[in-house]
Amino acid sequence: MDTKKLFNIKKRLLLEHLVKSKYLKDKRLFKAFLDVPLEDFIPKKYMDPLKIYEDIPNLFYFLNPENYRTISAPHMISIMLQGLSLKDDDDLLVLGAKSGYIASLAHKLAPNGEIIILEANAEIAKITMQNLKRLNLDDNITVTVKNPLEGMLELSPWQKILVTGAIKQERIHPLLRQLDSNEGVLYAPIGEDYIQIYTQILRIKEEYFGKQQLQVRFTPLMTQVELDEIELITDFEEYKNLDEIEVKQDPSKVESVLDKNEHKINIKYASNILDEVDLEPTSKSEKKEISIKERDIILSYFEKMLDILRELKKQEDVEKCFEDIDEFEIHIDNLKKYKSKFQLKPKRFLNLLNQIRSYLIVRKDINKSSDTNSIEQKIEVINKQNEIVLDLEEFLESEISRIKKL
């Protein structure tokens, strides 16, 4: 039997187990597991045909026995993603790369939203970006090298935030403030040492409501950013209020807002589970009619943004560059109202724009320096800045091409 056929059989047996065990309840996620190949996120040197598509973590990065990373076990991934209650156009911030597999599954649940992964380890971030590019997902999912625990305030609000590793109670507050005040959700294993509680936190205006899901155990700490090898242990005890931001323990409130059953898997256990899972959407939303006038407005903004980037590449005056960046950002703000209807990605634009702004700040500091090496430093920074400008230009041109086809 060839490897691909073996993996497909193992995958279906795994999904049957997850449904029977009541971990997997969302038919959209069921289909996502079928569509997204786990083997494409694991380097060949770590691929073990006996372990893949078993309900265990899968190794994808190993530096030494104290520094390695795994993709979480499928039952834990099911719990994480279902705990987010992702909607079609939700923007999701993922803390911890996990090789890009979890974010790729999430994209299937929120295809019209933007997903940004924060990863502290540059090598893991590079592996993740390569995986996403190989699967043509790099336009939908962005990877940024940064301490995940800081979140991404500059691109907030986020409809959903997923923390893929243990986080201490006091570190959750900056992330909660980045949630969308209109029913934003954070899902995270919160706690000390080796025992954490997977907690769903819902934000409504300036109030936060918590619902604890289960206790989890992590293996010894590898870094202060991410823990791996999550193992389900027991149900939880009552959750205490968080400091600084008060999270009211109110499962009924969370359930009333988030626990909708429109995508629930209904199984008749007397027959084959895979035959009983209806993978068609339970409700087909009407396709939004594309307005030619709105399309032309978007294209006009894009053309102005392209002109700014072309000017930016040859502009030597740093202050003028800042003015160009500010003008570019105004156009992004104007485009946000078309985000859902035209599947625009303002957060990706802003993320690249902020990187350019950072290089401009460095250039400004270098210009003030009397260091003899400042010319070489300036050239190096300008080159890096222009690399990001080119990335932004390339993305903008791809968006223009896409919108023209609508």
Short mmCIF file of C-alpha atoms in Angstrom, two decimals:
data_model
loop_
_atom_site.label_atom_id
_atom_site.label_comp_id
_atom_site.label_asym_id
_atom_site.label_seq_id
_atom_site.Cartn_x
_atom_site.Cartn_y
_atom_site.Cartn_z
CA MET A 1 0.00 0.00 0.00
CA ASP A 2 1.39 3.41 -0.96
CA THR A 3 1.99 6.04 1.72
CA LYS A 4 -0.76 8.42 0.55
CA LYS A 5 -3.39 5.69 0.68
CA LEU A 6 -2.19 4.60 4.12
CA PHE A 7 -2.39 8.17 5.45
CA ASN A 8 -5.93 8.61 4.11
CA ILE A 9 -7.08 5.43 5.85
CA LYS A 10 -5.39 6.46 9.12
CA LYS A 11 -6.85 9.96 8.86
CA ARG A 12 -10.40 8.65 8.52
CA LEU A 13 -9.95 6.23 11.42
CA LEU A 14 -8.62 9.13 13.53
CA LEU A 15 -11.61 11.33 12.69
CA GLU A 16 -13.98 8.50 13.53
CA HIS A 17 -12.27 8.20 16.92
CA LEU A 18 -12.47 11.97 17.54
CA VAL A 19 -16.19 12.04 16.73
CA LYS A 20 -16.99 8.97 18.84
CA SER A 21 -14.98 10.44 21.71
CA LYS A 22 -16.99 13.68 21.36
CA TYR A 23 -13.91 15.81 20.83
CA LEU A 24 -14.81 16.67 17.23
CA LYS A 25 -18.25 18.29 17.01
CA ASP A 26 -17.98 20.84 14.19
CA LYS A 27 -18.56 19.50 10.67
CA ARG A 28 -16.50 22.37 9.21
CA LEU A 29 -13.49 21.25 11.25
CA PHE A 30 -14.16 17.62 10.28
CA LYS A 31 -13.87 18.63 6.62
CA ALA A 32 -10.82 20.80 7.36
CA PHE A 33 -9.02 17.79 8.86
CA LEU A 34 -9.82 15.88 5.66
CA ASP A 35 -8.62 18.68 3.40
CA VAL A 36 -5.40 19.80 5.16
CA PRO A 37 -2.59 17.20 4.96
CA LEU A 38 -0.76 16.94 8.30
CA GLU A 39 2.19 15.25 6.58
CA ASP A 40 2.94 18.49 4.69
CA PHE A 41 3.75 20.24 7.98
CA ILE A 42 6.25 17.65 9.22
CA PRO A 43 9.81 17.51 7.78
CA LYS A 44 10.63 14.14 6.22
CA LYS A 45 13.40 13.46 8.74
CA TYR A 46 10.80 13.54 11.56
CA MET A 47 8.04 11.74 9.66
CA ASP A 48 6.99 8.50 11.33
CA PRO A 49 4.27 6.63 9.38
CA LEU A 50 3.32 4.73 12.53
CA LYS A 51 2.70 7.91 14.58
CA ILE A 52 1.17 10.28 12.04
CA TYR A 53 -2.64 10.48 12.22
CA GLU A 54 -2.61 8.95 15.67
CA ASP A 55 -4.11 11.04 18.49
CA ILE A 56 -0.70 12.14 19.76
CA PRO A 57 1.57 15.19 19.23
CA ASN A 58 3.83 15.10 16.16
CA LEU A 59 7.43 16.30 16.27
CA PHE A 60 8.32 18.90 13.60
CA TYR A 61 11.37 20.66 15.09
CA PHE A 62 14.28 19.34 17.17
CA LEU A 63 17.36 21.26 18.22
CA ASN A 64 18.22 19.26 21.32
CA PRO A 65 16.34 17.38 24.09
CA GLU A 66 15.60 20.70 25.81
CA ASN A 67 14.47 22.54 22.68
CA TYR A 68 11.98 20.84 20.38
CA ARG A 69 8.47 21.49 19.10
CA THR A 70 5.46 19.40 18.30
CA ILE A 71 2.16 19.89 16.53
CA SER A 72 -0.49 19.34 19.20
CA ALA A 73 -2.50 16.11 19.33
CA PRO A 74 -5.62 16.13 17.10
CA HIS A 75 -8.03 15.99 20.06
CA MET A 76 -6.38 19.10 21.51
CA ILE A 77 -6.51 20.89 18.16
CA SER A 78 -10.23 20.08 18.00
CA ILE A 79 -10.77 21.54 21.47
CA MET A 80 -8.76 24.68 20.62
CA LEU A 81 -10.42 25.52 17.33
CA GLN A 82 -13.96 24.68 18.43
CA GLY A 83 -13.40 26.76 21.56
CA LEU A 84 -12.83 29.81 19.37
CA SER A 85 -16.26 29.55 17.66
CA LEU A 86 -14.76 30.89 14.45
CA LYS A 87 -17.01 32.67 11.97
CA ASP A 88 -16.46 32.98 8.24
CA ASP A 89 -14.82 36.44 8.32
CA ASP A 90 -13.17 36.44 11.75
CA ASP A 91 -9.63 37.81 12.09
CA LEU A 92 -7.54 35.41 14.16
CA LEU A 93 -4.28 35.95 16.05
CA VAL A 94 -2.42 32.69 16.73
CA LEU A 95 0.28 32.70 19.41
CA GLY A 96 2.79 29.98 18.59
CA ALA A 97 3.33 28.64 15.04
CA LYS A 98 2.93 24.86 15.46
CA SER A 99 4.41 24.55 11.94
CA GLY A 100 1.34 26.34 10.50
CA TYR A 101 -0.96 23.30 10.71
CA ILE A 102 -3.43 24.72 13.26
CA ALA A 103 -3.62 28.06 11.43
CA SER A 104 -4.25 26.22 8.14
CA LEU A 105 -7.17 24.36 9.70
CA ALA A 106 -8.46 27.65 11.13
CA HIS A 107 -8.34 29.22 7.66
CA LYS A 108 -10.84 26.60 6.51
CA LEU A 109 -13.20 27.76 9.27
CA ALA A 110 -12.65 31.48 8.64
CA PRO A 111 -11.77 31.69 4.93
CA ASN A 112 -12.63 35.38 4.62
CA GLY A 113 -10.78 36.49 7.75
CA GLU A 114 -7.12 37.31 8.27
CA ILE A 115 -4.84 35.03 10.26
CA ILE A 116 -1.55 36.18 11.71
CA ILE A 117 0.83 33.85 13.57
CA LEU A 118 3.27 35.24 16.15
CA GLU A 119 6.31 33.02 16.67
CA ALA A 120 9.35 33.83 18.82
CA ASN A 121 11.71 31.34 17.19
CA ALA A 122 12.96 32.68 13.83
CA GLU A 123 13.88 29.22 12.53
CA ILE A 124 10.41 27.83 13.32
CA ALA A 125 8.85 30.91 11.74
CA LYS A 126 10.85 30.24 8.56
CA ILE A 127 9.78 26.58 8.49
CA THR A 128 6.17 27.67 8.96
CA MET A 129 6.34 30.26 6.17
CA GLN A 130 7.82 27.65 3.80
CA ASN A 131 5.01 25.22 4.64
CA LEU A 132 2.32 27.85 4.00
CA LYS A 133 3.93 28.98 0.74
CA ARG A 134 4.19 25.41 -0.54
CA LEU A 135 0.45 24.96 0.05
CA ASN A 136 -0.43 28.39 -1.43
CA LEU A 137 -1.68 29.62 1.94
CA ASP A 138 0.85 32.43 2.40
CA ASP A 139 -1.62 34.99 1.03
CA ASN A 140 -4.12 34.05 3.72
CA ILE A 141 -1.85 33.41 6.70
CA THR A 142 1.02 35.68 7.76
CA VAL A 143 3.89 34.73 10.08
CA THR A 144 5.62 37.39 12.19
CA VAL A 145 8.71 36.83 14.36
CA LYS A 146 7.80 38.32 17.72
CA ASN A 147 7.23 37.34 21.34
CA PRO A 148 3.69 35.93 21.11
CA LEU A 149 2.79 36.95 24.65
CA GLU A 150 2.82 40.61 23.60
CA GLY A 151 0.03 40.02 21.11
CA MET A 152 -0.34 42.54 18.29
CA LEU A 153 -2.00 45.64 19.67
CA GLU A 154 -1.18 47.70 16.56
CA LEU A 155 -3.45 45.47 14.45
CA SER A 156 -6.23 45.05 17.00
CA PRO A 157 -9.10 44.49 17.45
CA TRP A 158 -9.03 40.73 16.93
CA GLN A 159 -12.25 38.77 16.74
CA LYS A 160 -10.41 35.69 17.98
CA ILE A 161 -7.10 35.00 19.74
CA LEU A 162 -5.71 31.48 20.17
CA VAL A 163 -2.90 30.77 22.63
CA THR A 164 -1.32 27.42 21.70
CA GLY A 165 0.88 27.13 24.81
CA ALA A 166 0.63 27.70 28.56
CA ILE A 167 0.27 31.27 29.73
CA LYS A 168 0.32 32.62 33.26
CA GLN A 169 -2.76 34.34 34.55
CA GLU A 170 -1.20 37.81 34.76
CA ARG A 171 0.06 37.60 31.15
CA ILE A 172 -3.44 37.25 29.73
CA HIS A 173 -4.57 40.84 30.40
CA PRO A 174 -2.74 42.61 27.50
CA LEU A 175 -4.25 40.03 25.14
CA LEU A 176 -7.77 40.51 26.48
CA ARG A 177 -7.52 44.23 25.75
CA GLN A 178 -6.80 43.38 22.11
CA LEU A 179 -10.06 41.48 21.69
CA ASP A 180 -12.92 42.89 19.66
CA SER A 181 -15.39 44.42 22.14
CA ASN A 182 -18.23 42.93 20.11
CA GLU A 183 -18.06 39.30 21.25
CA GLY A 184 -14.33 38.74 20.76
CA VAL A 185 -13.05 35.40 22.08
CA LEU A 186 -9.71 34.33 23.54
CA TYR A 187 -8.97 30.65 24.08
CA ALA A 188 -5.94 29.73 26.18
CA PRO A 189 -4.50 27.28 28.72
CA ILE A 190 -4.15 29.55 31.75
CA GLY A 191 -2.23 28.52 34.85
CA GLU A 192 1.03 27.96 36.69
CA ASP A 193 3.66 25.24 36.50
CA TYR A 194 2.42 22.00 34.88
CA ILE A 195 -1.35 22.31 35.32
CA GLN A 196 -3.39 24.77 33.32
CA ILE A 197 -7.09 25.26 32.63
CA TYR A 198 -8.21 25.69 29.05
CA THR A 199 -10.41 28.75 29.31
CA GLN A 200 -12.76 30.45 26.88
CA ILE A 201 -13.06 34.20 27.52
CA LEU A 202 -15.73 36.28 25.81
CA ARG A 203 -15.54 40.07 25.62
CA ILE A 204 -18.74 42.13 25.39
CA LYS A 205 -17.94 45.85 25.46
CA GLU A 206 -15.84 46.29 28.62
CA GLU A 207 -17.02 43.11 30.34
CA TYR A 208 -15.28 39.73 30.17
CA PHE A 209 -17.01 36.40 30.76
CA GLY A 210 -15.14 33.13 31.31
CA LYS A 211 -16.00 29.51 30.75
CA GLN A 212 -13.52 26.84 31.77
CA GLN A 213 -13.29 23.85 29.48
CA LEU A 214 -10.84 21.35 30.99
CA GLN A 215 -7.55 20.92 32.76
CA VAL A 216 -4.41 20.21 30.75
CA ARG A 217 -0.90 19.15 31.65
CA PHE A 218 2.26 20.27 29.86
CA THR A 219 5.66 18.63 29.74
CA PRO A 220 8.60 20.58 31.28
CA LEU A 221 9.13 24.10 30.05
CA MET A 222 11.17 24.44 26.84
CA THR A 223 10.90 28.20 26.46
CA GLN A 224 8.94 30.93 28.18
CA VAL A 225 6.84 31.36 25.07
CA GLU A 226 5.46 27.96 24.18
CA LEU A 227 4.92 24.55 25.80
CA ASP A 228 4.18 21.34 23.94
CA GLU A 229 2.82 17.86 24.53
CA ILE A 230 -0.56 18.84 26.01
CA GLU A 231 -2.30 15.98 27.78
CA LEU A 232 -5.95 15.97 28.87
CA ILE A 233 -6.36 15.03 32.52
CA THR A 234 -9.54 15.98 34.42
CA ASP A 235 -12.44 18.33 34.61
CA PHE A 236 -11.84 21.69 36.23
CA GLU A 237 -12.74 23.38 39.47
CA GLU A 238 -14.37 26.79 39.63
CA TYR A 239 -12.26 29.48 37.98
CA LYS A 240 -11.20 32.45 40.07
CA ASN A 241 -11.42 36.01 38.75
CA LEU A 242 -8.34 37.32 36.96
CA ASP A 243 -6.42 40.26 38.37
CA GLU A 244 -6.49 43.69 36.69
CA ILE A 245 -9.25 42.68 34.27
CA GLU A 246 -12.19 41.00 35.94
CA VAL A 247 -13.34 37.90 34.10
CA LYS A 248 -16.72 36.87 35.40
CA GLN A 249 -17.13 33.12 35.66
CA ASP A 250 -20.35 32.80 33.65
CA PRO A 251 -20.48 29.68 31.44
CA SER A 252 -24.16 30.21 30.61
CA LYS A 253 -23.40 33.68 29.21
CA VAL A 254 -20.59 32.32 27.06
CA GLU A 255 -22.70 29.39 25.87
CA SER A 256 -25.66 31.59 24.99
CA VAL A 257 -23.47 33.71 22.72
CA LEU A 258 -21.03 31.18 21.29
CA ASP A 259 -22.38 27.64 21.52
CA LYS A 260 -24.44 27.62 18.35
CA ASN A 261 -25.27 24.25 16.85
CA GLU A 262 -25.51 25.22 13.19
CA HIS A 263 -22.37 23.22 12.34
CA LYS A 264 -22.84 20.42 14.87
CA ILE A 265 -22.13 16.84 13.78
CA ASN A 266 -25.13 14.60 14.38
CA ILE A 267 -24.20 10.94 14.42
CA LYS A 268 -26.26 7.74 14.34
CA TYR A 269 -23.85 5.42 16.07
CA ALA A 270 -25.43 2.26 14.68
CA SER A 271 -23.91 3.06 11.29
CA ASN A 272 -20.56 4.23 9.97
CA ILE A 273 -19.67 7.66 11.35
CA LEU A 274 -18.02 8.86 8.16
CA ASP A 275 -21.15 8.05 6.19
CA GLU A 276 -23.32 9.98 8.62
CA VAL A 277 -21.34 13.22 8.73
CA ASP A 278 -22.94 15.68 6.37
CA LEU A 279 -20.12 17.88 5.10
CA GLU A 280 -22.37 20.32 3.29
CA PRO A 281 -23.04 23.66 5.02
CA THR A 282 -26.15 23.59 7.18
CA SER A 283 -27.14 27.02 5.96
CA LYS A 284 -25.99 28.55 2.72
CA SER A 285 -25.49 32.26 3.05
CA GLU A 286 -26.43 34.38 0.08
CA LYS A 287 -23.52 35.46 -2.05
CA LYS A 288 -23.03 39.18 -1.74
CA GLU A 289 -23.58 40.99 -5.00
CA ILE A 290 -20.46 42.75 -6.18
CA SER A 291 -20.97 46.42 -6.93
CA ILE A 292 -18.99 47.65 -9.94
CA LYS A 293 -18.89 51.11 -8.41
CA GLU A 294 -17.44 49.79 -5.13
CA ARG A 295 -14.96 47.64 -7.02
CA ASP A 296 -13.75 50.68 -8.94
CA ILE A 297 -13.42 52.67 -5.70
CA ILE A 298 -11.24 49.92 -4.23
CA LEU A 299 -9.09 49.77 -7.36
CA SER A 300 -8.63 53.55 -7.28
CA TYR A 301 -7.38 53.32 -3.69
CA PHE A 302 -5.04 50.47 -4.66
CA GLU A 303 -3.59 52.48 -7.55
CA LYS A 304 -2.92 55.41 -5.23
CA MET A 305 -1.23 53.02 -2.79
CA LEU A 306 0.96 51.65 -5.59
CA ASP A 307 2.02 55.17 -6.54
CA ILE A 308 3.02 55.79 -2.92
CA LEU A 309 5.16 52.63 -2.85
CA ARG A 310 6.90 53.56 -6.10
CA GLU A 311 7.69 56.96 -4.67
CA LEU A 312 8.84 55.42 -1.39
CA LYS A 313 11.47 53.29 -3.12
CA LYS A 314 13.30 56.32 -4.47
CA GLN A 315 12.56 58.79 -1.67
CA GLU A 316 15.66 59.78 0.35
CA ASP A 317 14.01 62.26 2.68
CA VAL A 318 13.00 60.24 5.76
CA GLU A 319 10.38 62.76 6.89
CA LYS A 320 8.76 62.61 3.46
CA CYS A 321 8.78 58.81 3.73
CA PHE A 322 6.85 59.07 7.00
CA GLU A 323 4.31 61.31 5.27
CA ASP A 324 3.94 58.74 2.48
CA ILE A 325 3.42 55.96 5.03
CA ASP A 326 0.75 57.99 6.83
CA GLU A 327 -1.06 58.62 3.55
CA PHE A 328 -0.89 54.90 2.73
CA GLU A 329 -2.44 54.10 6.10
CA ILE A 330 -5.31 56.51 5.47
CA HIS A 331 -6.14 54.58 2.30
CA ILE A 332 -6.12 51.32 4.28
CA ASP A 333 -8.56 52.82 6.79
CA ASN A 334 -10.83 53.88 3.95
CA LEU A 335 -10.78 50.32 2.57
CA LYS A 336 -11.76 48.63 5.84
CA LYS A 337 -15.50 49.05 5.21
CA TYR A 338 -15.13 46.84 2.12
CA LYS A 339 -13.17 44.13 3.99
CA SER A 340 -15.88 41.50 4.35
CA LYS A 341 -17.61 41.98 1.01
CA PHE A 342 -14.40 41.95 -1.05
CA GLN A 343 -12.30 39.76 1.28
CA LEU A 344 -9.69 42.49 1.74
CA LYS A 345 -6.76 42.05 4.13
CA PRO A 346 -6.12 45.39 5.88
CA LYS A 347 -4.20 43.73 8.73
CA ARG A 348 -1.67 42.27 6.32
CA PHE A 349 -1.19 45.69 4.71
CA LEU A 350 -0.74 47.30 8.14
CA ASN A 351 1.66 44.63 9.33
CA LEU A 352 3.99 45.23 6.36
CA LEU A 353 3.52 48.97 6.66
CA ASN A 354 4.55 48.91 10.33
CA GLN A 355 7.71 47.02 9.40
CA ILE A 356 8.59 49.78 6.91
CA ARG A 357 7.85 52.39 9.57
CA SER A 358 10.26 50.62 11.95
CA TYR A 359 13.08 50.81 9.41
CA LEU A 360 12.34 54.51 8.86
CA ILE A 361 12.71 55.11 12.60
CA VAL A 362 16.11 53.38 12.50
CA ARG A 363 17.13 55.48 9.49
CA LYS A 364 16.15 58.63 11.35
CA ASP A 365 18.35 57.63 14.29
CA ILE A 366 21.27 56.79 11.99
CA ASN A 367 20.99 60.21 10.34
CA LYS A 368 21.55 61.80 13.76
CA SER A 369 24.61 59.65 14.45
CA SER A 370 28.19 60.79 13.92
CA ASP A 371 29.44 57.21 13.77
CA THR A 372 31.84 56.60 10.86
CA ASN A 373 30.02 53.35 10.09
CA SER A 374 26.67 55.11 9.79
CA ILE A 375 26.74 55.20 5.96
CA GLU A 376 27.10 51.42 5.77
CA GLN A 377 24.39 50.98 8.37
CA LYS A 378 22.11 53.34 6.49
CA ILE A 379 22.56 51.42 3.23
CA GLU A 380 21.84 48.15 4.98
CA VAL A 381 18.65 49.50 6.58
CA ILE A 382 17.44 51.05 3.31
CA ASN A 383 17.95 47.71 1.55
CA LYS A 384 15.93 45.90 4.20
CA GLN A 385 13.24 48.57 4.04
CA ASN A 386 13.02 48.21 0.27
CA GLU A 387 12.67 44.44 0.58
CA ILE A 388 9.50 44.99 2.64
CA VAL A 389 8.32 47.66 0.20
CA LEU A 390 8.70 45.12 -2.62
CA ASP A 391 6.77 42.52 -0.61
CA LEU A 392 4.00 45.05 -0.05
CA GLU A 393 4.03 46.06 -3.71
CA GLU A 394 3.81 42.42 -4.81
CA PHE A 395 0.90 41.75 -2.46
CA LEU A 396 -0.88 44.91 -3.60
CA GLU A 397 -0.51 43.96 -7.27
CA SER A 398 -1.92 40.48 -6.54
CA GLU A 399 -4.90 42.10 -4.81
CA ILE A 400 -5.48 44.42 -7.78
CA SER A 401 -5.46 41.41 -10.10
CA ARG A 402 -7.91 39.54 -7.86
CA ILE A 403 -10.34 42.45 -7.52
CA LYS A 404 -10.34 43.07 -11.28
CA LYS A 405 -11.56 39.51 -11.81
CA LEU A 406 -14.60 39.97 -9.56
#
